[in-house]
Short mmCIF file of C-alpha atoms in Angstrom, two decimals:
data_model
loop_
_atom_site.label_atom_id
_atom_site.label_comp_id
_atom_site.label_asym_id
_atom_site.label_seq_id
_atom_site.Cartn_x
_atom_site.Cartn_y
_atom_site.Cartn_z
CA MET P 244 -40.99 85.35 -39.35
CA THR P 245 -38.34 84.33 -36.68
CA THR P 246 -38.27 86.58 -33.60
CA CYS P 247 -36.28 86.70 -30.60
CA VAL P 248 -35.74 88.69 -27.33
CA ILE P 249 -32.43 89.66 -25.84
CA TYR P 250 -31.54 89.58 -22.05
CA ALA P 251 -28.34 90.79 -20.54
CA ARG P 252 -27.19 91.20 -16.88
CA VAL P 253 -24.26 92.31 -14.49
CA SER P 254 -24.36 92.01 -10.85
CA THR P 255 -22.20 94.95 -9.84
CA VAL P 256 -20.26 97.72 -11.34
CA LYS P 257 -17.01 96.10 -10.47
CA GLN P 258 -18.42 92.86 -12.18
CA ALA P 259 -19.05 94.90 -15.35
CA GLU P 260 -15.43 96.29 -15.41
CA LYS P 261 -13.96 92.94 -14.81
CA GLU P 262 -16.20 91.01 -17.10
CA LEU P 263 -18.41 91.67 -20.11
CA PRO P 264 -20.39 95.00 -19.67
CA VAL P 265 -24.18 94.92 -20.51
CA GLN P 266 -23.90 97.01 -23.83
CA SER P 267 -21.19 94.59 -24.93
CA GLN P 268 -23.34 91.66 -24.14
CA ILE P 269 -26.33 93.22 -26.12
CA ASP P 270 -24.06 93.93 -29.07
CA LYS P 271 -23.02 90.66 -29.41
CA CYS P 272 -26.40 89.36 -28.69
CA LYS P 273 -27.68 91.24 -31.52
CA LYS P 274 -25.12 89.89 -33.77
CA HIS P 275 -26.16 86.40 -32.65
CA ALA P 276 -29.66 87.24 -33.58
CA VAL P 277 -28.42 88.08 -37.10
CA SER P 278 -26.87 84.74 -37.50
CA LEU P 279 -30.17 83.06 -36.42
CA GLY P 280 -32.14 85.16 -38.83
CA ALA P 281 -34.31 86.53 -36.06
CA ASP P 282 -36.11 89.85 -35.57
CA ILE P 283 -35.34 91.21 -32.26
CA LYS P 284 -38.67 92.15 -30.74
CA LYS P 285 -37.26 93.80 -27.22
CA VAL P 286 -33.96 94.04 -25.12
CA PHE P 287 -34.12 93.40 -21.45
CA THR P 288 -31.47 94.26 -19.03
CA ASP P 289 -30.90 93.84 -15.24
CA GLU P 290 -27.82 95.86 -13.76
CA GLY P 291 -26.72 95.34 -10.17
CA ILE P 292 -28.76 92.26 -9.57
CA SER P 293 -27.33 88.78 -8.71
CA GLY P 294 -28.28 85.78 -10.79
CA THR P 295 -28.45 83.31 -7.77
CA SER P 296 -32.29 84.09 -7.79
CA ASP P 297 -34.63 84.66 -10.54
CA ASN P 298 -36.18 87.40 -8.57
CA ARG P 299 -34.85 90.09 -11.35
CA PRO P 300 -37.61 92.41 -12.83
CA ALA P 301 -36.19 92.50 -16.40
CA PHE P 302 -35.59 88.83 -16.47
CA GLN P 303 -39.19 87.97 -15.38
CA GLN P 304 -40.59 90.63 -17.94
CA ALA P 305 -38.52 88.68 -20.65
CA ILE P 306 -39.97 85.27 -19.77
CA THR P 307 -43.26 86.76 -19.44
CA TYR P 308 -42.99 88.48 -22.84
CA CYS P 309 -41.91 85.02 -24.54
CA GLU P 310 -45.00 83.31 -22.95
CA ASN P 311 -47.34 85.93 -24.25
CA PHE P 312 -45.77 86.96 -27.74
CA ASP P 313 -44.77 83.73 -29.49
CA VAL P 314 -40.97 84.47 -29.47
CA ASP P 315 -38.50 81.80 -30.97
CA TYR P 316 -35.37 82.61 -29.37
CA PHE P 317 -34.31 83.89 -25.78
CA ILE P 318 -30.74 85.03 -26.40
CA CYS P 319 -28.19 85.62 -23.56
CA TRP P 320 -24.58 86.01 -23.42
CA SER P 321 -23.94 82.74 -21.49
CA THR P 322 -25.43 80.28 -18.77
CA SER P 323 -24.29 82.42 -15.95
CA ARG P 324 -26.22 85.21 -17.38
CA PHE P 325 -29.33 83.26 -17.59
CA ALA P 326 -29.13 82.14 -13.93
CA ARG P 327 -26.37 81.13 -11.31
CA ASN P 328 -28.85 78.95 -9.56
CA ALA P 329 -29.43 75.61 -11.52
CA LEU P 330 -32.96 74.84 -9.86
CA GLU P 331 -34.09 78.06 -10.90
CA ALA P 332 -32.55 77.98 -14.43
CA LYS P 333 -34.62 74.50 -14.79
CA LEU P 334 -37.79 76.15 -13.84
CA ASN P 335 -37.60 79.05 -15.99
CA LYS P 336 -36.38 76.87 -18.90
CA ARG P 337 -39.56 74.94 -18.49
CA ARG P 338 -41.40 78.13 -18.92
CA LEU P 339 -39.87 78.91 -22.03
CA ALA P 340 -40.14 75.42 -23.45
CA ASN P 341 -43.72 75.54 -22.84
CA SER P 342 -43.98 78.56 -24.85
CA ASN P 343 -41.79 76.99 -27.71
CA THR P 344 -39.13 79.39 -26.94
CA LYS P 345 -35.57 78.13 -27.55
CA ILE P 346 -32.55 79.63 -25.32
CA ALA P 347 -29.47 80.59 -27.49
CA TYR P 348 -26.31 81.46 -25.77
CA VAL P 349 -23.65 83.54 -27.47
CA SER P 350 -20.34 82.47 -25.78
CA GLN P 351 -21.27 78.79 -25.55
CA ASN P 352 -22.06 76.43 -28.26
CA ILE P 353 -24.48 73.90 -26.76
CA ASP P 354 -25.93 71.14 -28.80
CA GLU P 355 -29.68 70.39 -28.77
CA GLY P 356 -29.42 66.79 -28.37
CA ASP P 357 -28.97 64.70 -25.18
CA SER P 358 -25.35 65.41 -24.78
CA GLY P 359 -26.08 69.22 -24.92
CA PHE P 360 -28.70 68.91 -22.31
CA ILE P 361 -26.31 67.21 -19.86
CA TYR P 362 -23.60 69.71 -20.83
CA GLU P 363 -25.73 72.61 -20.26
CA GLY P 364 -26.73 71.34 -16.99
CA ILE P 365 -23.06 71.10 -15.68
CA LEU P 366 -22.44 74.45 -16.77
CA GLU P 367 -25.30 75.83 -14.72
CA LEU P 368 -24.23 73.86 -11.66
CA PHE P 369 -20.85 74.99 -11.94
CA ASP P 370 -22.24 78.95 -12.45
CA GLU P 371 -24.17 78.21 -9.01
CA TYR P 372 -21.06 76.85 -7.36
CA TYR P 373 -19.00 79.84 -8.35
CA SER P 374 -21.80 82.10 -7.13
CA ARG P 375 -21.73 80.45 -3.74
CA GLN P 376 -18.01 80.86 -3.73
CA VAL P 377 -18.16 84.53 -4.41
CA SER P 378 -20.96 84.91 -1.91
CA GLN P 379 -18.62 83.44 0.78
CA ASP P 380 -15.67 85.60 -0.14
CA THR P 381 -17.90 88.64 0.13
CA LYS P 382 -19.19 87.64 3.30
CA ARG P 383 -15.53 87.17 4.93
CA SER P 384 -14.56 90.49 3.65
CA MET P 385 -17.67 92.16 5.22
CA ILE P 386 -17.18 90.48 8.42
CA ALA P 387 -13.34 91.56 8.36
CA ASN P 388 -14.53 95.02 7.33
CA ALA P 389 -16.83 95.00 10.39
CA GLN P 390 -14.23 94.03 12.73
CA LYS P 391 -12.04 96.80 11.77
CA GLY P 392 -14.97 99.20 12.65
CA TYR P 393 -15.78 100.41 8.96
CA PHE P 394 -19.68 100.35 7.89
CA ASN P 395 -20.44 97.89 5.15
CA GLY P 396 -23.23 100.11 3.73
CA GLY P 397 -26.86 99.74 3.66
CA PHE P 398 -29.54 101.39 5.82
CA VAL P 399 -28.17 103.44 8.71
CA THR P 400 -29.80 102.20 11.93
CA PHE P 401 -31.87 104.90 13.77
CA GLY P 402 -29.68 106.38 16.55
CA TYR P 403 -26.61 106.29 14.33
CA GLN P 404 -24.87 108.40 11.50
CA GLN P 405 -21.98 107.78 9.11
CA GLU P 406 -18.43 109.55 9.58
CA PRO P 407 -15.60 109.33 7.12
CA VAL P 408 -12.65 107.62 8.32
CA ALA P 409 -9.49 109.72 8.39
CA GLY P 410 -6.86 108.33 5.86
CA GLN P 411 -9.17 105.60 4.46
CA LYS P 412 -10.47 106.76 1.23
CA LYS P 413 -14.29 105.66 0.82
CA LYS P 414 -14.22 104.16 4.23
CA THR P 415 -16.97 105.22 6.86
CA ARG P 416 -17.95 104.24 10.38
CA LEU P 417 -20.94 104.45 12.49
CA ILE P 418 -21.09 106.81 15.34
CA PRO P 419 -24.02 107.76 17.77
CA ASN P 420 -26.20 110.54 16.46
CA PRO P 421 -26.75 112.82 19.72
CA LEU P 422 -30.26 113.88 18.20
CA GLU P 423 -31.52 110.27 18.21
CA THR P 424 -29.78 108.30 20.95
CA GLY P 425 -32.12 109.53 23.65
CA THR P 426 -35.09 108.16 21.76
CA VAL P 427 -33.32 104.85 21.32
CA ASN P 428 -32.87 104.50 24.97
CA ARG P 429 -36.39 105.84 25.75
CA ILE P 430 -37.72 103.00 23.53
CA PHE P 431 -35.86 100.39 25.23
CA GLU P 432 -36.96 101.68 28.74
CA LEU P 433 -40.46 101.39 27.71
CA LYS P 434 -40.20 97.89 26.50
CA LEU P 435 -38.47 96.80 29.77
CA ALA P 436 -41.88 98.52 31.61
CA SER P 437 -43.72 95.83 29.59
CA TYR P 438 -45.30 98.33 26.90
CA GLY P 439 -46.05 96.64 23.67
CA GLY P 440 -44.89 97.94 20.13
CA LYS P 441 -47.90 99.77 19.22
CA GLN P 442 -48.12 101.60 22.58
CA ILE P 443 -44.44 102.43 22.48
CA ALA P 444 -44.91 103.92 18.79
CA GLU P 445 -47.91 106.05 19.98
CA LEU P 446 -46.19 107.50 22.90
CA MET P 447 -42.99 108.30 20.79
CA ASN P 448 -45.18 110.19 18.13
CA ALA P 449 -47.26 112.02 20.99
CA GLU P 450 -43.80 113.02 22.64
CA GLY P 451 -42.65 114.30 19.40
CA ARG P 452 -39.83 111.81 19.21
CA LEU P 453 -40.29 110.95 15.31
CA ASN P 454 -38.39 108.28 13.19
CA ARG P 455 -36.41 110.87 10.96
CA GLY P 456 -39.47 112.97 10.23
CA LYS P 457 -41.90 109.98 9.99
CA LYS P 458 -44.19 108.44 12.57
CA TRP P 459 -43.39 105.39 14.49
CA ASN P 460 -45.33 102.26 14.10
CA LYS P 461 -45.44 98.80 15.58
CA THR P 462 -43.14 97.25 13.05
CA THR P 463 -40.28 99.78 13.13
CA ILE P 464 -40.36 99.91 16.81
CA LEU P 465 -39.94 95.99 16.91
CA GLU P 466 -37.21 96.18 14.32
CA LEU P 467 -35.05 98.76 16.41
CA LEU P 468 -35.74 96.57 19.45
CA ARG P 469 -34.48 93.54 17.92
CA ASN P 470 -31.26 95.26 15.90
CA GLU P 471 -27.96 94.42 17.36
CA ARG P 472 -26.54 97.42 15.87
CA VAL P 473 -27.65 99.37 18.89
CA VAL P 474 -25.31 97.67 21.18
CA GLY P 475 -22.45 98.16 18.66
CA LYS P 476 -22.70 94.69 16.85
CA VAL P 477 -23.23 93.58 13.35
CA ALA P 478 -24.87 90.15 12.86
CA PHE P 479 -24.10 87.87 9.78
CA GLY P 480 -25.56 84.56 8.69
CA LYS P 481 -29.29 85.17 9.87
CA LYS P 482 -30.48 82.95 7.05
CA GLY P 483 -29.13 79.52 6.26
CA ARG P 484 -29.93 77.01 3.36
CA ASN P 485 -33.52 76.32 4.63
CA GLY P 486 -34.85 79.64 5.94
CA SER P 487 -34.03 81.72 8.99
CA LEU P 488 -31.39 80.56 11.57
CA PRO P 489 -31.78 80.94 15.43
CA ARG P 490 -29.88 83.72 16.92
CA SER P 491 -27.45 81.20 18.78
CA GLU P 492 -26.03 80.37 15.08
CA TRP P 493 -25.58 83.82 13.97
CA ILE P 494 -21.99 85.38 13.32
CA VAL P 495 -21.95 88.62 15.68
CA VAL P 496 -18.90 90.82 15.50
CA ASP P 497 -18.24 94.03 17.65
CA SER P 498 -18.10 97.06 15.41
CA HIS P 499 -18.82 100.32 16.65
CA GLU P 500 -19.85 102.19 19.80
CA PRO P 501 -23.08 100.96 21.41
CA ILE P 502 -25.97 103.21 22.44
CA VAL P 503 -27.76 100.47 24.56
CA SER P 504 -26.12 98.49 27.17
CA THR P 505 -25.79 94.44 26.40
CA GLU P 506 -27.78 93.81 29.95
CA THR P 507 -30.78 95.95 28.65
CA PHE P 508 -30.81 94.60 25.10
CA ASP P 509 -30.53 90.93 26.31
CA ALA P 510 -33.50 91.48 28.96
CA VAL P 511 -35.45 92.76 25.94
CA GLN P 512 -34.78 89.81 23.81
CA THR P 513 -35.62 87.48 26.47
CA MET P 514 -38.96 89.30 27.17
CA MET P 515 -39.84 89.33 23.36
CA ASP P 516 -38.98 85.53 22.67
CA LYS P 517 -41.35 84.83 25.64
CA GLN P 518 -44.20 86.89 24.42
CA THR P 519 -43.71 85.50 20.68
CA ASN P 520 -43.61 82.16 22.00
CA THR P 521 -40.56 81.20 20.02
CA ALA P 522 -40.43 77.76 21.06
CA VAL P 523 -38.31 75.25 18.74
CA ARG P 524 -40.12 74.29 15.92
CA GLU P 525 -39.80 73.46 12.30
CA GLU P 526 -39.66 76.63 10.01
CA GLY P 527 -42.21 76.71 7.22
CA SER P 528 -45.16 74.68 6.08
CA ALA P 529 -44.93 70.98 5.77
CA LYS P 530 -45.73 70.92 1.90
CA SER P 531 -42.98 73.47 1.01
CA THR P 532 -40.28 71.83 2.99
CA ARG P 533 -40.72 68.32 1.83
CA PHE P 534 -38.61 66.92 -1.03
CA PHE P 535 -41.00 64.37 -2.24
CA THR P 536 -44.67 65.76 -1.85
CA GLY P 537 -46.47 64.98 -4.87
CA ILE P 538 -43.67 62.36 -5.96
CA LEU P 539 -44.13 59.70 -3.28
CA LYS P 540 -46.92 57.14 -3.91
CA CYS P 541 -48.52 54.25 -1.95
CA GLY P 542 -47.36 50.91 -3.38
CA LYS P 543 -50.69 49.18 -2.28
CA CYS P 544 -53.37 51.50 -3.87
CA GLY P 545 -51.17 53.78 -6.14
CA GLN P 546 -52.41 57.08 -4.51
CA SER P 547 -50.18 59.94 -3.43
CA MET P 548 -48.71 59.96 0.24
CA LYS P 549 -49.76 63.08 2.01
CA ILE P 550 -48.02 64.90 4.69
CA GLU P 551 -49.39 64.68 8.44
CA ARG P 552 -48.29 66.11 11.62
CA ALA P 553 -47.60 64.51 15.32
CA LYS P 554 -46.53 66.40 18.12
CA GLY P 555 -43.54 65.07 20.31
CA ALA P 556 -42.49 66.10 23.82
CA THR P 557 -40.64 69.24 22.46
CA LYS P 558 -41.17 69.21 18.52
CA VAL P 559 -43.22 68.69 15.76
CA TYR P 560 -42.70 65.58 13.50
CA TYR P 561 -43.62 65.37 9.96
CA TYR P 562 -44.66 62.06 8.07
CA TYR P 563 -45.82 60.72 4.62
CA ASN P 564 -48.85 58.59 4.78
CA CYS P 565 -51.07 57.07 2.45
CA GLY P 566 -53.73 59.26 1.09
CA THR P 567 -56.37 56.82 0.96
CA LYS P 568 -55.74 55.89 4.63
CA LYS P 569 -55.90 59.52 5.59
CA ALA P 570 -59.24 59.96 3.86
CA GLY P 571 -60.66 56.97 5.74
CA LEU P 572 -61.30 55.03 2.44
CA GLY P 573 -59.01 51.76 3.28
CA CYS P 574 -55.50 50.88 2.44
CA GLU P 575 -52.80 50.58 5.24
CA ASN P 576 -51.28 53.07 7.44
CA ARG P 577 -47.74 53.60 6.02
CA ARG P 578 -46.22 56.46 8.04
CA ILE P 579 -42.69 57.38 7.01
CA ASN P 580 -40.75 60.01 8.79
CA SER P 581 -40.02 62.75 6.26
CA ALA P 582 -36.93 63.56 8.37
CA ILE P 583 -35.24 60.30 7.73
CA PHE P 584 -36.65 59.28 4.34
CA ASP P 585 -35.77 62.66 2.57
CA PRO P 586 -32.08 62.72 2.84
CA TRP P 587 -31.63 58.98 2.36
CA MET P 588 -33.69 59.15 -0.98
CA VAL P 589 -31.84 62.26 -2.08
CA ASP P 590 -28.68 60.14 -1.62
CA VAL P 591 -30.01 57.25 -3.40
CA ILE P 592 -31.06 59.44 -6.30
CA CYS P 593 -27.83 61.16 -6.54
CA SER P 594 -25.67 58.09 -6.30
CA GLU P 595 -27.73 56.45 -9.24
CA VAL P 596 -27.62 59.51 -11.54
CA LEU P 597 -24.00 60.93 -10.64
CA THR P 598 -21.91 57.97 -10.57
CA GLU P 599 -18.39 57.68 -12.04
CA ARG P 600 -19.68 55.49 -14.67
CA ASN P 601 -22.46 57.93 -15.68
CA LEU P 602 -19.89 60.77 -15.44
CA LYS P 603 -17.49 58.67 -17.85
CA ASP P 604 -20.11 58.22 -20.25
CA LEU P 605 -20.82 61.81 -19.96
CA LEU P 606 -17.20 62.63 -20.62
CA LEU P 607 -17.21 60.55 -23.78
CA GLN P 608 -20.17 62.39 -25.24
CA LEU P 609 -18.83 65.69 -24.34
CA ASN P 610 -15.51 64.80 -26.18
CA ASP P 611 -17.40 63.60 -29.01
CA LEU P 612 -19.29 66.62 -29.02
CA CYS P 613 -16.08 68.87 -29.00
CA GLY P 614 -14.54 66.44 -31.71
CA SER P 615 -17.35 67.04 -34.15
CA TRP P 616 -17.86 70.68 -33.58
CA ALA P 617 -15.03 71.43 -36.40
CA LYS P 618 -16.62 69.30 -38.82
CA LYS P 619 -20.09 70.71 -38.24
CA LYS P 620 -18.49 74.12 -38.57
CA ARG P 621 -17.02 73.27 -42.11
CA GLU P 622 -20.26 71.81 -43.21
CA ARG P 623 -22.11 74.95 -42.13
CA CYS P 624 -19.62 77.30 -43.82
CA THR P 625 -19.70 75.22 -46.89
CA ASP P 626 -23.53 75.52 -47.01
CA LEU P 627 -23.40 79.20 -46.70
CA ILE P 628 -20.87 79.47 -49.51
CA GLN P 629 -23.05 77.44 -51.90
CA GLN P 630 -26.00 79.62 -50.85
CA ILE P 631 -24.16 82.88 -51.64
CA ARG P 632 -22.75 81.35 -54.87
CA GLU P 633 -26.32 80.37 -55.81
CA MET P 634 -27.64 84.00 -55.22
CA GLU P 635 -24.83 85.50 -57.20
CA ARG P 636 -25.63 83.30 -60.08
CA ARG P 637 -29.06 84.53 -60.05
CA ASN P 638 -27.80 88.00 -60.11
CA SER P 639 -25.65 87.25 -63.11
CA ARG P 640 -28.52 85.85 -65.15
CA LEU P 641 -30.59 89.27 -64.19
CA TYR P 642 -27.56 91.40 -65.32
CA GLU P 643 -27.33 89.42 -68.52
CA MET P 644 -31.00 89.88 -69.24
CA LEU P 645 -30.65 93.58 -68.60
CA GLU P 646 -27.67 93.75 -71.08
CA ASP P 647 -29.50 91.80 -73.76
CA ALA P 648 -30.46 94.54 -76.36
CA SER P 649 -32.91 92.20 -78.09
CA GLY P 650 -34.69 91.51 -74.68
CA VAL P 651 -38.01 93.39 -73.47
CA TYR P 652 -36.85 93.51 -69.79
CA ASN P 653 -36.31 96.75 -68.13
CA LEU P 654 -34.71 97.97 -64.93
CA GLN P 655 -38.14 98.66 -63.25
CA ASP P 656 -39.09 94.83 -63.57
CA LEU P 657 -35.67 93.65 -62.42
CA ALA P 658 -34.52 96.17 -59.88
CA PRO P 659 -36.68 94.63 -57.03
CA ARG P 660 -35.25 90.98 -57.62
CA LEU P 661 -31.92 92.42 -57.72
CA ARG P 662 -32.33 94.24 -54.40
CA SER P 663 -33.84 91.26 -52.75
CA ASN P 664 -30.91 88.91 -53.98
CA ASN P 665 -28.35 91.47 -52.69
CA GLU P 666 -29.80 91.75 -49.29
CA ALA P 667 -29.88 87.89 -49.06
CA ILE P 668 -26.16 87.80 -50.29
CA ARG P 669 -25.40 90.58 -47.46
CA LYS P 670 -27.09 88.38 -44.71
CA LEU P 671 -25.45 85.09 -45.91
CA ASN P 672 -22.00 86.91 -45.73
CA THR P 673 -22.73 88.09 -42.29
CA GLU P 674 -23.71 84.78 -41.06
CA LEU P 675 -20.58 83.28 -42.88
CA ALA P 676 -18.50 85.63 -40.85
CA ILE P 677 -19.57 85.03 -37.65
CA ALA P 678 -19.49 81.24 -38.37
CA GLU P 679 -16.05 81.36 -39.34
CA THR P 680 -14.67 83.40 -36.21
CA GLU P 681 -16.77 81.03 -33.70
CA LYS P 682 -14.54 79.25 -31.30
CA PRO P 683 -14.99 75.47 -30.41
CA PRO P 684 -16.28 74.54 -27.22
CA THR P 685 -13.67 74.01 -24.60
CA LEU P 686 -13.67 71.01 -22.37
CA GLU P 687 -11.03 70.78 -19.36
CA ILE P 688 -12.43 67.81 -17.64
CA THR P 689 -10.22 64.75 -17.63
CA GLU P 690 -10.90 61.29 -16.22
CA ARG P 691 -8.90 61.88 -13.29
CA ASP P 692 -11.57 64.69 -12.31
CA LEU P 693 -14.55 62.38 -12.33
CA SER P 694 -14.45 61.32 -8.69
CA GLU P 695 -14.08 64.99 -7.76
CA LEU P 696 -16.73 66.15 -10.23
CA SER P 697 -19.09 63.58 -8.98
CA GLU P 698 -18.72 65.01 -5.16
CA LEU P 699 -18.88 68.52 -6.18
CA LEU P 700 -22.18 68.08 -8.32
CA VAL P 701 -23.87 65.94 -5.50
CA ASP P 702 -22.92 68.77 -3.00
CA ILE P 703 -24.45 71.43 -5.10
CA ILE P 704 -27.75 69.46 -5.49
CA LYS P 705 -27.98 68.58 -1.59
CA THR P 706 -27.15 72.33 -0.55
CA SER P 707 -29.56 73.95 -2.66
CA SER P 708 -31.54 76.57 -0.46
CA ASN P 709 -35.18 75.86 -1.60
CA PRO P 710 -36.51 72.17 -1.11
CA GLY P 711 -39.58 73.13 -3.28
CA LYS P 712 -37.18 73.72 -6.13
CA VAL P 713 -35.37 70.46 -5.51
CA ARG P 714 -38.78 68.73 -5.69
CA GLU P 715 -39.40 70.56 -9.06
CA PHE P 716 -35.99 69.53 -10.18
CA PHE P 717 -36.64 65.74 -9.37
CA LYS P 718 -39.90 65.93 -10.97
CA THR P 719 -38.14 66.61 -14.40
CA PHE P 720 -36.94 63.07 -14.45
CA LEU P 721 -38.96 61.16 -11.67
CA HIS P 722 -42.45 60.14 -12.56
CA SER P 723 -43.07 58.70 -9.05
CA VAL P 724 -41.40 56.96 -5.94
CA GLU P 725 -43.63 53.99 -4.74
CA VAL P 726 -43.52 52.82 -1.11
CA GLN P 727 -43.68 48.95 -1.17
CA ASP P 728 -43.55 46.70 1.91
CA ASP P 729 -39.83 46.02 1.92
CA GLU P 730 -38.55 48.25 -0.95
CA ILE P 731 -38.93 51.47 -2.94
CA LYS P 732 -39.57 51.44 -6.50
CA VAL P 733 -38.37 54.52 -8.38
CA LYS P 734 -39.89 55.18 -11.88
CA TYR P 735 -38.14 57.54 -13.99
CA ARG P 736 -37.68 58.65 -17.36
CA PRO P 737 -34.59 56.47 -18.83
CA GLU P 738 -33.87 58.97 -21.40
CA ALA P 739 -33.22 61.73 -18.88
CA LEU P 740 -30.35 59.54 -17.39
CA LEU P 741 -27.14 58.56 -18.96
CA SER P 742 -27.33 55.17 -17.93
CA ALA P 743 -30.58 53.28 -17.20
CA HIS P 744 -30.62 51.16 -14.00
CA SER P 745 -33.00 49.04 -12.47
CA GLY P 746 -36.07 50.98 -10.84
CA ILE P 747 -35.88 48.81 -7.66
CA VAL P 748 -33.86 50.34 -4.64
CA PRO P 749 -33.97 47.95 -1.40
CA SER P 750 -34.52 49.73 1.74
CA ARG P 751 -33.44 48.49 5.20
CA GLU P 752 -34.21 51.85 6.93
CA GLU P 753 -36.43 52.24 10.02
CA TRP P 754 -38.66 54.84 8.83
CA LEU P 755 -40.91 55.27 12.27
CA PRO P 756 -38.91 56.34 15.40
CA LEU P 757 -39.84 54.11 18.56
CA PRO P 758 -42.91 55.29 20.37
CA ASP P 759 -42.46 56.85 23.78
CA SER P 760 -44.34 55.62 27.01
CA ASN P 761 -47.47 57.41 25.76
CA GLY P 762 -47.59 55.74 22.30
CA GLY P 763 -46.53 58.99 20.63
CA PRO P 764 -43.32 59.55 18.58
CA ALA P 765 -40.17 59.58 20.77
CA ASP P 766 -38.00 62.67 20.57
#
């Protein structure tokens, strides 16, 4: 028996009003399941959750269900409902593929061949691009809202309370809460007196100055001490594409009445920075922030290039080096500065895959796909009609047998067969009705768009927020990248690219910075 699960999602209530509500998505997915002849095992929904991340409870449950219960189809409305992040989509599709589960989109007719794979990938990239544009528009709106003194919503910081804005429906602003402002100032005074977070929490609890009925702890104290809202400001852009950003890069706007003076707040921040030793350093582990870990190979011995660290005067450097050499088993020292190599190699890969020639080939394939759609639809409808007529002929013979007075047949013998045939006819008619109302795939890309399309796709890949996911994406078509003496050899799956090129990429880059006077890496 063919089986399926259904997944539906909307990000916000407003989105549900403008686009397709969850229930409508589910209804259309159920009709699609009928056309596939699939029995629906379970329906999963996420409401009010963005598709830019795969951290969606129902979505993860749906993927896990497919992995454990041998499901044939994962049905959802469109590529954007599956995910708006292209790399997250690739990873989750690999999970489904490993479970032999196919993805079926209701609103998009995607071929299962090579052209369908590329077409689907472009749809995912544009879904991600659209999502980022929405995110930027939302951020601008929130900044403007805060500058006007309005509260954007969320948790109300200790020391404040919400107040409706006169004449502004649904608008509120933050004002100091007289029952809590004394506690806030007391906490900052204790910090300036060199008390630690745990000590301050114990003193506040002992004095009966509770955190809205709960006891303070070290974490809640430190969070309050770091919160710009106590000086009447709201911070945006605390995180970038590669993790948390330094405070100097945040967008901070004046929004409401302060409780703590700017001088006191800044003094506390300086003190906490020194105590936590927040000197300039690279965030995250070397393994999680390198694009080619596990892909880069030594051209001499064939072993993986491992990450090693080297401390400079003011920062830490990360290098790829031969794993055999690092283990003391021979080979050569082949240190490559990852900060130089990674962006260069990404540029090379993007330029080889996303060339205008490749995109022109893609455009031709997509045009062929759209052009052949009507023919495939006619063939499918003709086949369904033939199946319906065959079942009707079978029924006609059964009725003739019942009407034959000389026969020995009776209704009890023939009724089950009639019921089965009639059910088959009903299903075939339903499938035919759906097939006849399907709309052809739309293609709005012309040859004039090729250059802009190439730039857009490259930009989306290069600005993905998680280097580890970029690495997983590269692994879908790269076997390895080998470091030779004077060239880089890229081994890949030709069938994954539209045009196969030579796997040799000449390199004239100087990977290792000139050493400083002590023989270490220069800054």
